[in-house]
PDB file of C-alpha atoms in Angstrom:
ATOM      1  CA  ARG H 642       2.608 -49.234 -51.808  1.00  0.00           C
ATOM      2  CA  ALA H 643       4.886 -47.551 -52.601  1.00  0.00           C
ATOM      3  CA  ALA H 644       6.502 -50.297 -54.910  1.00  0.00           C
ATOM      4  CA  GLU H 645       3.358 -49.974 -57.445  1.00  0.00           C
ATOM      5  CA  TRP H 646       4.339 -46.338 -58.632  1.00  0.00           C
ATOM      6  CA  GLN H 647       7.100 -46.147 -61.402  1.00  0.00           C
ATOM      7  CA  LEU H 648      10.046 -44.551 -59.065  1.00  0.00           C
ATOM      8  CA  ASP H 649      12.711 -44.397 -61.438  1.00  0.00           C
ATOM      9  CA  GLN H 650       9.945 -41.707 -63.691  1.00  0.00           C
ATOM     10  CA  PRO H 651       7.931 -39.149 -61.615  1.00  0.00           C
ATOM     11  CA  ALA H 652       5.666 -37.000 -63.667  1.00  0.00           C
ATOM     12  CA  TRP H 653       6.988 -34.250 -62.108  1.00  0.00           C
ATOM     13  CA  SER H 654      10.190 -32.944 -59.619  1.00  0.00           C
ATOM     14  CA  GLY H 655      10.374 -29.775 -57.142  1.00  0.00           C
ATOM     15  CA  ARG H 656       9.696 -28.221 -54.203  1.00  0.00           C
ATOM     16  CA  LEU H 657       7.833 -28.810 -51.099  1.00  0.00           C
ATOM     17  CA  ARG H 658       6.942 -25.789 -48.506  1.00  0.00           C
ATOM     18  CA  ILE H 659       4.627 -25.986 -45.889  1.00  0.00           C
ATOM     19  CA  THR H 660       2.842 -23.074 -44.878  1.00  0.00           C
ATOM     20  CA  ALA H 661      -0.322 -21.867 -42.589  1.00  0.00           C
ATOM     21  CA  LYS H 662      -3.306 -19.809 -42.512  1.00  0.00           C
ATOM     22  CA  GLY H 663      -5.629 -20.000 -38.649  1.00  0.00           C
ATOM     23  CA  SER H 664      -5.675 -24.160 -38.232  1.00  0.00           C
ATOM     24  CA  THR H 665      -5.738 -25.388 -41.757  1.00  0.00           C
ATOM     25  CA  ALA H 666      -1.835 -25.989 -43.006  1.00  0.00           C
ATOM     26  CA  PHE H 667      -0.907 -26.129 -46.870  1.00  0.00           C
ATOM     27  CA  ILE H 668       1.110 -28.103 -48.845  1.00  0.00           C
ATOM     28  CA  LYS H 669       2.471 -26.446 -51.475  1.00  0.00           C
ATOM     29  CA  LEU H 670       4.531 -28.397 -54.609  1.00  0.00           C
ATOM     30  CA  GLU H 671       6.066 -25.273 -56.309  1.00  0.00           C
ATOM     31  CA  ASP H 672       9.010 -25.126 -59.222  1.00  0.00           C
ATOM     32  CA  LYS H 673      12.011 -25.535 -57.821  1.00  0.00           C
ATOM     33  CA  THR H 674      13.553 -22.882 -60.065  1.00  0.00           C
ATOM     34  CA  SER H 675      11.129 -20.214 -60.613  1.00  0.00           C
ATOM     35  CA  GLY H 676       8.712 -20.984 -57.543  1.00  0.00           C
ATOM     36  CA  GLU H 677       5.839 -21.076 -59.802  1.00  0.00           C
ATOM     37  CA  LEU H 678       3.016 -22.945 -57.831  1.00  0.00           C
ATOM     38  CA  PHE H 679       2.135 -26.238 -59.223  1.00  0.00           C
ATOM     39  CA  ALA H 680      -0.324 -28.119 -57.011  1.00  0.00           C
ATOM     40  CA  GLN H 681      -1.338 -27.509 -53.113  1.00  0.00           C
ATOM     41  CA  ALA H 682      -3.374 -30.120 -51.187  1.00  0.00           C
ATOM     42  CA  PRO H 683      -5.169 -28.231 -47.816  1.00  0.00           C
ATOM     43  CA  VAL H 684      -4.937 -30.031 -44.608  1.00  0.00           C
ATOM     44  CA  GLU H 685      -7.718 -29.693 -41.736  1.00  0.00           C
ATOM     45  CA  GLN H 686      -6.480 -32.813 -39.994  1.00  0.00           C
ATOM     46  CA  PHE H 687      -3.389 -34.965 -39.216  1.00  0.00           C
ATOM     47  CA  PRO H 688      -3.412 -37.727 -39.319  1.00  0.00           C
ATOM     48  CA  GLY H 689      -6.096 -37.659 -41.605  1.00  0.00           C
ATOM     49  CA  ILE H 690      -7.180 -38.373 -45.580  1.00  0.00           C
ATOM     50  CA  ALA H 691      -5.641 -35.128 -47.040  1.00  0.00           C
ATOM     51  CA  VAL H 692      -2.409 -36.871 -46.018  1.00  0.00           C
ATOM     52  CA  GLU H 693      -0.980 -40.332 -45.528  1.00  0.00           C
ATOM     53  CA  GLY H 694       1.209 -42.614 -45.448  1.00  0.00           C
ATOM     54  CA  VAL H 695       2.489 -45.722 -47.210  1.00  0.00           C
ATOM     55  CA  THR H 696       2.301 -49.202 -46.111  1.00  0.00           C
ATOM     56  CA  ASP H 697       5.984 -49.880 -47.639  1.00  0.00           C
ATOM     57  CA  SER H 698       8.089 -46.724 -47.002  1.00  0.00           C
ATOM     58  CA  SER H 699       8.443 -43.376 -44.400  1.00  0.00           C
ATOM     59  CA  ARG H 700      10.156 -41.747 -47.635  1.00  0.00           C
ATOM     60  CA  TYR H 701       6.585 -41.435 -49.326  1.00  0.00           C
ATOM     61  CA  PHE H 702       2.959 -40.407 -49.078  1.00  0.00           C
ATOM     62  CA  VAL H 703      -0.538 -39.562 -51.196  1.00  0.00           C
ATOM     63  CA  ILE H 704      -1.980 -36.002 -50.549  1.00  0.00           C
ATOM     64  CA  ARG H 705      -5.248 -34.761 -51.673  1.00  0.00           C
ATOM     65  CA  ILE H 706      -4.738 -31.678 -53.954  1.00  0.00           C
ATOM     66  CA  GLU H 707      -7.349 -28.850 -54.530  1.00  0.00           C
ATOM     67  CA  ASP H 708      -7.253 -26.495 -57.522  1.00  0.00           C
ATOM     68  CA  GLY H 709      -9.806 -24.073 -55.243  1.00  0.00           C
ATOM     69  CA  ASN H 710     -12.989 -24.871 -57.694  1.00  0.00           C
ATOM     70  CA  GLY H 711     -13.955 -28.104 -56.413  1.00  0.00           C
ATOM     71  CA  ARG H 712     -12.056 -30.501 -58.324  1.00  0.00           C
ATOM     72  CA  ARG H 713      -9.896 -32.875 -55.819  1.00  0.00           C
ATOM     73  CA  ALA H 714      -6.742 -35.086 -56.960  1.00  0.00           C
ATOM     74  CA  PHE H 715      -5.332 -38.321 -55.619  1.00  0.00           C
ATOM     75  CA  ILE H 716      -1.324 -37.899 -55.824  1.00  0.00           C
ATOM     76  CA  GLY H 717       2.160 -39.469 -54.132  1.00  0.00           C
ATOM     77  CA  VAL H 718       4.727 -38.160 -53.231  1.00  0.00           C
ATOM     78  CA  GLY H 719       8.413 -38.849 -52.315  1.00  0.00           C
ATOM     79  CA  PHE H 720      11.160 -37.296 -50.895  1.00  0.00           C
ATOM     80  CA  VAL H 721      14.977 -38.848 -51.743  1.00  0.00           C
ATOM     81  CA  ASP H 722      15.787 -37.737 -48.194  1.00  0.00           C
ATOM     82  CA  ARG H 723      14.817 -39.771 -45.120  1.00  0.00           C
ATOM     83  CA  GLY H 724      15.621 -36.452 -42.939  1.00  0.00           C
ATOM     84  CA  ASP H 725      13.321 -34.635 -45.286  1.00  0.00           C
ATOM     85  CA  ALA H 726      10.666 -37.299 -45.535  1.00  0.00           C
ATOM     86  CA  PHE H 727      10.947 -36.391 -41.078  1.00  0.00           C
ATOM     87  CA  ASP H 728      10.579 -33.114 -41.567  1.00  0.00           C
ATOM     88  CA  PHE H 729       7.712 -33.342 -43.572  1.00  0.00           C
ATOM     89  CA  ASN H 730       5.903 -35.390 -40.508  1.00  0.00           C
ATOM     90  CA  VAL H 731       7.261 -33.055 -37.599  1.00  0.00           C
ATOM     91  CA  ALA H 732       5.926 -29.911 -39.254  1.00  0.00           C
ATOM     92  CA  LEU H 733       2.355 -31.203 -39.745  1.00  0.00           C
ATOM     93  CA  GLN H 734       2.759 -32.670 -36.110  1.00  0.00           C
ATOM     94  CA  ASP H 735       3.340 -29.747 -34.835  1.00  0.00           C
ATOM     95  CA  HIS H 736       0.978 -27.117 -36.591  1.00  0.00           C
ATOM     96  CA  PHE H 737      -1.930 -29.402 -35.285  1.00  0.00           C
ATOM     97  CA  LYS H 738      -0.249 -29.771 -31.555  1.00  0.00           C
ATOM     98  CA  TRP H 739      -0.748 -25.629 -31.387  1.00  0.00           C
ATOM     99  CA  VAL H 740      -3.747 -25.707 -33.308  1.00  0.00           C
ATOM    100  CA  ARG H 741      -5.122 -28.407 -30.586  1.00  0.00           C
ATOM    101  CA  GLN H 742      -3.950 -26.192 -27.783  1.00  0.00           C
ATOM    102  CA  GLN H 743      -5.490 -23.218 -28.793  1.00  0.00           C
ATOM    103  CA  SER H 744      -8.350 -24.882 -29.348  1.00  0.00           C
ATOM    104  CA  GLU H 745      -8.288 -25.904 -25.424  1.00  0.00           C
ATOM    105  CA  LEU H 746      -7.022 -22.652 -23.650  1.00  0.00           C
ATOM    106  CA  ALA H 747     -10.283 -20.597 -25.379  1.00  0.00           C
ATOM    107  CA  GLN H 748     -12.679 -23.332 -23.936  1.00  0.00           C
ATOM    108  CA  GLN H 749     -10.969 -22.946 -20.743  1.00  0.00           C
ATOM    109  CA  ALA H 750     -11.115 -19.412 -21.049  1.00  0.00           C
ATOM    110  CA  GLN H 751     -15.411 -19.700 -22.018  1.00  0.00           C
ATOM    111  CA  ASP H 752     -15.428 -21.997 -19.234  1.00  0.00           C
ATOM    112  CA  LEU H 753     -14.702 -19.513 -16.558  1.00  0.00           C
ATOM    113  CA  ALA H 754     -16.605 -16.333 -17.866  1.00  0.00           C
ATOM    114  CA  GLN H 755     -19.696 -18.745 -18.338  1.00  0.00           C
ATOM    115  CA  GLY H 756     -19.008 -20.103 -13.975  1.00  0.00           C
ATOM    116  CA  PRO H 757     -19.771 -17.738 -11.865  1.00  0.00           C
ATOM    117  CA  LYS H 758     -17.495 -15.250  -9.860  1.00  0.00           C
ATOM    118  CA  LEU H 759     -15.692 -14.904  -6.983  1.00  0.00           C
ATOM    119  CA  ASP H 760     -16.989 -11.902  -4.567  1.00  0.00           C
ATOM    120  CA  LEU H 761     -14.440 -11.247  -1.861  1.00  0.00           C
ATOM    121  CA  GLY H 762     -16.115  -8.191  -1.454  1.00  0.00           C
ATOM    122  CA  PHE H 763     -16.803  -7.445   2.538  1.00  0.00           C
ATOM    123  CA  LYS H 764     -21.290  -6.844   2.505  1.00  0.00           C
ATOM    124  CA  GLU H 765     -22.688  -4.419   4.207  1.00  0.00           C
ATOM    125  CA  GLY H 766     -22.203  -4.903   8.022  1.00  0.00           C
ATOM    126  CA  GLN H 767     -19.921  -7.814   7.687  1.00  0.00           C
ATOM    127  CA  THR H 768     -16.408  -7.098   9.877  1.00  0.00           C
ATOM    128  CA  ILE H 769     -14.213  -8.808  10.295  1.00  0.00           C
ATOM    129  CA  LYS H 770     -11.590 -10.267  13.563  1.00  0.00           C
ATOM    130  CA  LEU H 771      -7.631  -9.984  13.842  1.00  0.00           C
ATOM    131  CA  ASN H 772      -6.239 -12.439  16.755  1.00  0.00           C
ATOM    132  CA  ILE H 773      -3.101 -10.311  17.414  1.00  0.00           C
ATOM    133  CA  ALA H 774      -2.154 -12.128  20.935  1.00  0.00           C
ATOM    134  CA  ASN H 775       0.740 -13.773  19.438  1.00  0.00           C
ATOM    135  CA  MET H 776       2.506  -9.649  18.154  1.00  0.00           C
ATOM    136  CA  LYS H 777       2.150  -8.883  21.724  1.00  0.00           C
ATOM    137  CA  LYS H 778       3.505 -11.556  23.633  1.00  0.00           C
ATOM    138  CA  LYS H 779       6.616 -11.435  20.527  1.00  0.00           C
ATOM    139  CA  GLN H 780       6.831  -6.994  21.456  1.00  0.00           C
ATOM    140  CA  GLY H 781       5.752  -6.910  24.920  1.00  0.00           C
ATOM    141  CA  GLY H 782       6.314 -10.419  26.486  1.00  0.00           C
ATOM    142  CA  THR H 783       4.388 -12.612  28.356  1.00  0.00           C
ATOM    143  CA  GLY H 784       4.759 -10.900  32.123  1.00  0.00           C
ATOM    144  CA  SER H 785       2.444  -7.924  33.422  1.00  0.00           C
ATOM    145  CA  THR H 786       3.873  -4.311  33.168  1.00  0.00           C
ATOM    146  CA  ARG H 787       1.410  -3.078  35.772  1.00  0.00           C
ATOM    147  CA  PRO H 788       3.423  -1.114  38.362  1.00  0.00           C
ATOM    148  CA  ARG H 789       3.131  -1.717  41.852  1.00  0.00           C
ATOM    149  CA  PRO H 790       1.922   0.949  44.491  1.00  0.00           C
ATOM    150  CA  ALA H 791       4.444   3.115  46.176  1.00  0.00           C
ATOM    151  CA  GLY H 792       4.717   3.276  49.475  1.00  0.00           C
ATOM    152  CA  PRO H 793       5.686   6.526  52.013  1.00  0.00           C
ATOM    153  CA  GLY H 794       9.354   7.539  50.599  1.00  0.00           C
ATOM    154  CA  GLY H 795       9.343   5.524  47.510  1.00  0.00           C
ATOM    155  CA  LEU H 796       9.399   2.493  48.778  1.00  0.00           C
ATOM    156  CA  SER H 797       6.655  -0.145  48.031  1.00  0.00           C
ATOM    157  CA  LEU H 798       4.713  -2.080  49.954  1.00  0.00           C
ATOM    158  CA  LEU H 799       4.099  -5.648  49.574  1.00  0.00           C
ATOM    159  CA  PRO H 800       0.136  -7.535  50.767  1.00  0.00           C
ATOM    160  CA  PRO H 801       0.671  -9.467  54.102  1.00  0.00           C
ATOM    161  CA  PRO H 802       1.577 -12.673  54.098  1.00  0.00           C
ATOM    162  CA  PRO H 803      -1.172 -15.757  54.189  1.00  0.00           C
ATOM    163  CA  GLY H 804      -2.940 -15.950  57.658  1.00  0.00           C
ATOM    164  CA  GLY H 805      -0.556 -13.013  59.169  1.00  0.00           C
ATOM    165  CA  LYS H 806      -3.076 -10.960  61.169  1.00  0.00           C
ATOM    166  CA  SER H 807      -2.178  -7.120  62.510  1.00  0.00           C
ATOM    167  CA  GLY H 808      -3.805  -4.494  64.381  1.00  0.00           C
ATOM    168  CA  SER H 809      -3.715  -2.131  61.892  1.00  0.00           C
ATOM    169  CA  GLY H 810      -4.025  -4.093  58.714  1.00  0.00           C
ATOM    170  CA  VAL H 811      -0.880  -4.280  56.146  1.00  0.00           C
ATOM    171  CA  GLN H 812       2.359  -4.409  57.802  1.00  0.00           C
ATOM    172  CA  PRO H 813       4.339  -3.141  55.194  1.00  0.00           C
ATOM    173  CA  ALA H 814       7.762  -5.200  54.810  1.00  0.00           C
ATOM    174  CA  PRO H 815      11.397  -4.941  56.522  1.00  0.00           C
ATOM    175  CA  LEU H 816      13.405  -2.644  54.390  1.00  0.00           C
ATOM    176  CA  SER H 817      15.679  -4.582  52.024  1.00  0.00           C
ATOM    177  CA  THR H 818      18.991  -3.450  52.619  1.00  0.00           C
ATOM    178  CA  PRO H 819      20.573  -1.319  50.092  1.00  0.00           C
ATOM    179  CA  THR H 820      22.584  -2.224  46.987  1.00  0.00           C
ATOM    180  CA  GLN H 821      26.359  -0.828  47.753  1.00  0.00           C
ATOM    181  CA  LEU H 822      27.521   1.476  44.170  1.00  0.00           C
ATOM    182  CA  PRO H 823      31.406   0.575  43.392  1.00  0.00           C
ATOM    183  CA  GLY H 824      34.004   2.697  44.958  1.00  0.00           C
ATOM    184  CA  THR H 825      30.740   3.374  48.021  1.00  0.00           C
ATOM    185  CA  PRO H 826      31.380   1.438  51.558  1.00  0.00           C
ATOM    186  CA  ILE H 827      28.223   0.066  53.222  1.00  0.00           C
ATOM    187  CA  THR H 828      27.850   1.784  56.890  1.00  0.00           C
ATOM    188  CA  ASP H 829      26.013   1.787  59.619  1.00  0.00           C
ATOM    189  CA  SER H 830      24.464   4.938  59.116  1.00  0.00           C
ATOM    190  CA  LEU H 831      23.059   3.956  55.259  1.00  0.00           C
ATOM    191  CA  LEU H 832      21.696   1.181  57.419  1.00  0.00           C
ATOM    192  CA  SER H 833      19.960   3.191  60.394  1.00  0.00           C
ATOM    193  CA  TRP H 834      16.858   4.569  59.700  1.00  0.00           C
ATOM    194  CA  PRO H 835      16.172   7.825  61.378  1.00  0.00           C
ATOM    195  CA  GLN H 836      14.307   7.138  64.834  1.00  0.00           C
ATOM    196  CA  PRO H 837      11.444  10.596  65.665  1.00  0.00           C
ATOM    197  CA  THR H 838      12.225  12.485  68.634  1.00  0.00           C
ATOM    198  CA  ALA H 839      10.515  11.820  71.806  1.00  0.00           C
ATOM    199  CA  ALA H 840       8.308  14.918  72.779  1.00  0.00           C
ATOM    200  CA  PRO H 841       9.043  15.937  76.386  1.00  0.00           C
ATOM    201  CA  ALA H 842       6.265  14.888  78.823  1.00  0.00           C
ATOM    202  CA  PRO H 843       4.357  17.709  79.985  1.00  0.00           C
ATOM    203  CA  ASP H 844       4.630  18.741  83.241  1.00  0.00           C
ATOM    204  CA  VAL H 845       1.297  18.072  84.886  1.00  0.00           C
ATOM    205  CA  TRP H 846       1.861  19.707  88.471  1.00  0.00           C
ATOM    206  CA  GLY H 847       2.953  23.334  87.413  1.00  0.00           C
ATOM    207  CA  ASP H 848       0.059  25.111  87.536  1.00  0.00           C
ATOM    208  CA  PHE H 849      -0.413  23.760  90.546  1.00  0.00           C
ATOM    209  CA  ALA H 850       3.188  24.613  91.751  1.00  0.00           C
ATOM    210  CA  LYS H 851       2.417  28.423  90.762  1.00  0.00           C
ATOM    211  CA  ALA H 852      -0.826  28.362  92.497  1.00  0.00           C
ATOM    212  CA  ALA H 853      -0.951  30.616  95.852  1.00  0.00           C
ATOM    213  CA  GLY H 854      -1.171  28.571  99.336  1.00  0.00           C
TER     214      GLY H 854
END
C-alpha cells in the first residue's frame, strides 16, 4: 500500500526511462541533471514480479532492481503526474505485445518449414485437358459454317422433299426471283431462262430420194 510509505520525504528523486534489448525491457532510474544511472530493473514479463502496481493508487509501483552481480532489491516508485504513470504502463504493455507477436510469427514460420511442401508441378506423363467450347461459341457463334454444294452455274441445290419420288433421284429447287438492285428494274428478260434450241429432225427419206429408180 502506497499510504504506508513516506511520500512527503522520498529517498531519491530523478528521471525514469524505459529501454529495450531484444525481448527484455529495462526500467532505468537516472539523475535528472547528469543522467547518471542510479538503478535499473530488467523486466522479462509484464505483468510479473519485476513490476507490480499497489492496491491503493494508480501512480505507484513496486519494482525489482538488480546491480548485475546477482543482488536484487524491491523499491517503491511513484509519479507526481497521473499521466506519466499511465505512459509508464502503456510503454511496458506495448513492448511485450510486440514480443508476443514476434514469437507467434516465428512459430508460424517454423510450422510452415516443417510441414509438407505443396508440389504443383506436372508429373511425368501427366496431361491437362482444357474445355474451350464456350470460347468457340463466343468467337464464331453456335451456327454451322459448312458451305452447301453448288450446282451448275453457281446455284445451290436443295435436297428433295421428304416422301418425294423422282425418276432422276434429285430435283433442283425452283429458281428464286433475283434481287432487284437499286435503280435496276426487273424485266421479263431477267426472269426468263434461256431454253435450248431444238435440233432439226433428220430427213430419214433423203437417201431413198437420191437413189436411182
